[in-house]
mmCIF file of C-alpha atoms in Angstrom:
data_model
loop_
_atom_site.group_PDB
_atom_site.id
_atom_site.type_symbol
_atom_site.label_atom_id
_atom_site.label_comp_id
_atom_site.label_asym_id
_atom_site.label_seq_id
_atom_site.Cartn_x
_atom_site.Cartn_y
_atom_site.Cartn_z
ATOM 1 C CA TYR A 1 0.049 0.119 -0.046
ATOM 2 C CA LEU A 2 0.962 3.668 -0.690
ATOM 3 C CA TRP A 3 -0.261 6.283 1.665
ATOM 4 C CA LEU A 4 -0.403 9.694 -0.234
ATOM 5 C CA ALA A 5 -1.879 12.951 1.062
ATOM 6 C CA THR A 6 -2.578 15.700 -1.536
ATOM 7 C CA GLY A 7 -2.657 18.504 0.870
ATOM 8 C CA SER A 8 -6.039 19.844 -0.055
ATOM 9 C CA LYS A 9 -9.205 19.375 -2.156
ATOM 10 C CA ASP A 10 -7.769 21.939 -4.468
ATOM 11 C CA MET A 11 -5.126 19.372 -5.603
ATOM 12 C CA ILE A 12 -7.767 17.327 -7.632
ATOM 13 C CA LYS A 13 -5.854 17.913 -10.852
ATOM 14 C CA GLU A 14 -4.634 15.616 -13.496
ATOM 15 C CA SER A 15 -1.357 17.284 -13.213
ATOM 16 C CA VAL A 16 -1.020 16.155 -9.656
ATOM 17 C CA LEU A 17 -2.816 12.722 -9.920
ATOM 18 C CA SER A 18 -1.372 11.486 -13.035
ATOM 19 C CA CYS A 19 1.359 9.710 -11.243
ATOM 20 C CA LEU A 20 -1.357 7.466 -10.073
ATOM 21 C CA HIS A 21 -2.046 5.968 -13.642
ATOM 22 C CA ASN A 22 -3.160 2.314 -13.596
ATOM 23 C CA ARG A 23 -2.916 2.168 -9.924
ATOM 24 C CA SER A 24 -5.855 1.000 -7.690
ATOM 25 C CA VAL A 25 -6.778 4.089 -5.692
ATOM 26 C CA ILE A 26 -9.114 4.363 -2.627
ATOM 27 C CA VAL A 27 -9.607 8.128 -1.808
ATOM 28 C CA TYR A 28 -10.261 9.141 2.086
ATOM 29 C CA PRO A 29 -11.609 12.600 1.784
ATOM 30 C CA ASP A 30 -12.507 14.853 4.775
ATOM 31 C CA LYS A 31 -15.970 14.733 5.798
ATOM 32 C CA ASP A 32 -16.806 18.073 4.222
ATOM 33 C CA ALA A 33 -15.087 17.380 1.046
ATOM 34 C CA ILE A 34 -16.551 14.090 -0.160
ATOM 35 C CA THR A 35 -18.754 15.804 -2.738
ATOM 36 C CA GLU A 36 -15.868 17.953 -4.212
ATOM 37 C CA TRP A 37 -13.704 14.827 -4.575
ATOM 38 C CA THR A 38 -16.308 12.800 -6.145
ATOM 39 C CA LEU A 39 -17.105 15.419 -8.735
ATOM 40 C CA GLY A 40 -13.306 16.180 -9.229
ATOM 41 C CA LEU A 41 -12.377 12.497 -9.538
ATOM 42 C CA GLU A 42 -15.259 11.753 -12.122
ATOM 43 C CA GLN A 43 -13.447 14.196 -14.360
ATOM 44 C CA LEU A 44 -10.145 12.140 -14.075
ATOM 45 C CA LYS A 45 -11.478 8.693 -14.351
ATOM 46 C CA HIS A 46 -9.292 8.455 -17.563
ATOM 47 C CA VAL A 47 -6.234 8.468 -15.353
ATOM 48 C CA THR A 48 -7.169 5.626 -13.093
ATOM 49 C CA ALA A 49 -10.156 3.924 -11.267
ATOM 50 C CA PHE A 50 -10.721 5.904 -8.157
ATOM 51 C CA GLN A 51 -12.887 4.784 -5.417
ATOM 52 C CA ILE A 52 -14.300 7.200 -2.836
ATOM 53 C CA SER A 53 -14.485 6.017 0.710
ATOM 54 C CA HIS A 54 -17.386 7.296 2.909
ATOM 55 C CA PHE A 55 -15.488 6.576 5.987
ATOM 56 C CA ALA A 56 -15.360 9.994 7.290
ATOM 57 C CA GLU A 57 -19.103 10.469 6.667
ATOM 58 C CA SER A 58 -19.900 7.469 8.599
ATOM 59 C CA HIS A 59 -17.444 8.041 11.474
ATOM 60 C CA GLY A 60 -17.331 11.978 11.912
ATOM 61 C CA SER A 61 -19.306 14.102 14.381
ATOM 62 C CA ALA A 62 -20.326 17.664 13.644
ATOM 63 C CA GLU A 63 -16.978 18.838 15.329
ATOM 64 C CA GLU A 64 -14.911 16.768 13.062
ATOM 65 C CA GLN A 65 -16.026 18.099 9.653
ATOM 66 C CA LYS A 66 -12.347 18.672 8.703
ATOM 67 C CA TYR A 67 -11.054 15.456 9.853
ATOM 68 C CA ASP A 68 -9.275 13.078 7.372
ATOM 69 C CA ILE A 69 -8.485 9.317 7.802
ATOM 70 C CA ALA A 70 -5.142 10.333 9.770
ATOM 71 C CA ASP A 71 -7.212 12.430 12.239
ATOM 72 C CA TYR A 72 -9.425 9.391 12.993
ATOM 73 C CA ILE A 73 -6.606 6.995 13.493
ATOM 74 C CA LEU A 74 -4.532 9.255 15.706
ATOM 75 C CA THR A 75 -7.521 10.270 17.825
ATOM 76 C CA ARG A 76 -9.130 6.618 18.386
ATOM 77 C CA LYS A 77 -8.211 3.314 19.097
ATOM 78 C CA LEU A 78 -7.728 1.361 15.868
ATOM 79 C CA SER A 79 -9.978 -1.485 17.220
ATOM 80 C CA ASP A 80 -12.888 1.238 17.535
ATOM 81 C CA LEU A 81 -12.625 2.007 13.628
ATOM 82 C CA LYS A 82 -14.557 -0.250 11.486
ATOM 83 C CA MET A 83 -13.267 0.063 7.944
#
């Protein structure tokens, strides 16, 4: 597995993500960015097959809108997280 952070949802660009060509990619967006990532990656489906995880949506509270997968892992026991 390769863990890669883009830095922000503004990085949903072919110039940034083209290095993932022909790889299996699961994207774990922040809870407040799922829609933007879904729409943006739809435009890049020729690069590779992106899957969008709804992990943050199903685990995040209202206070955790900006959380990403790393924040959840760092603030909870792994046994509490059902992937």
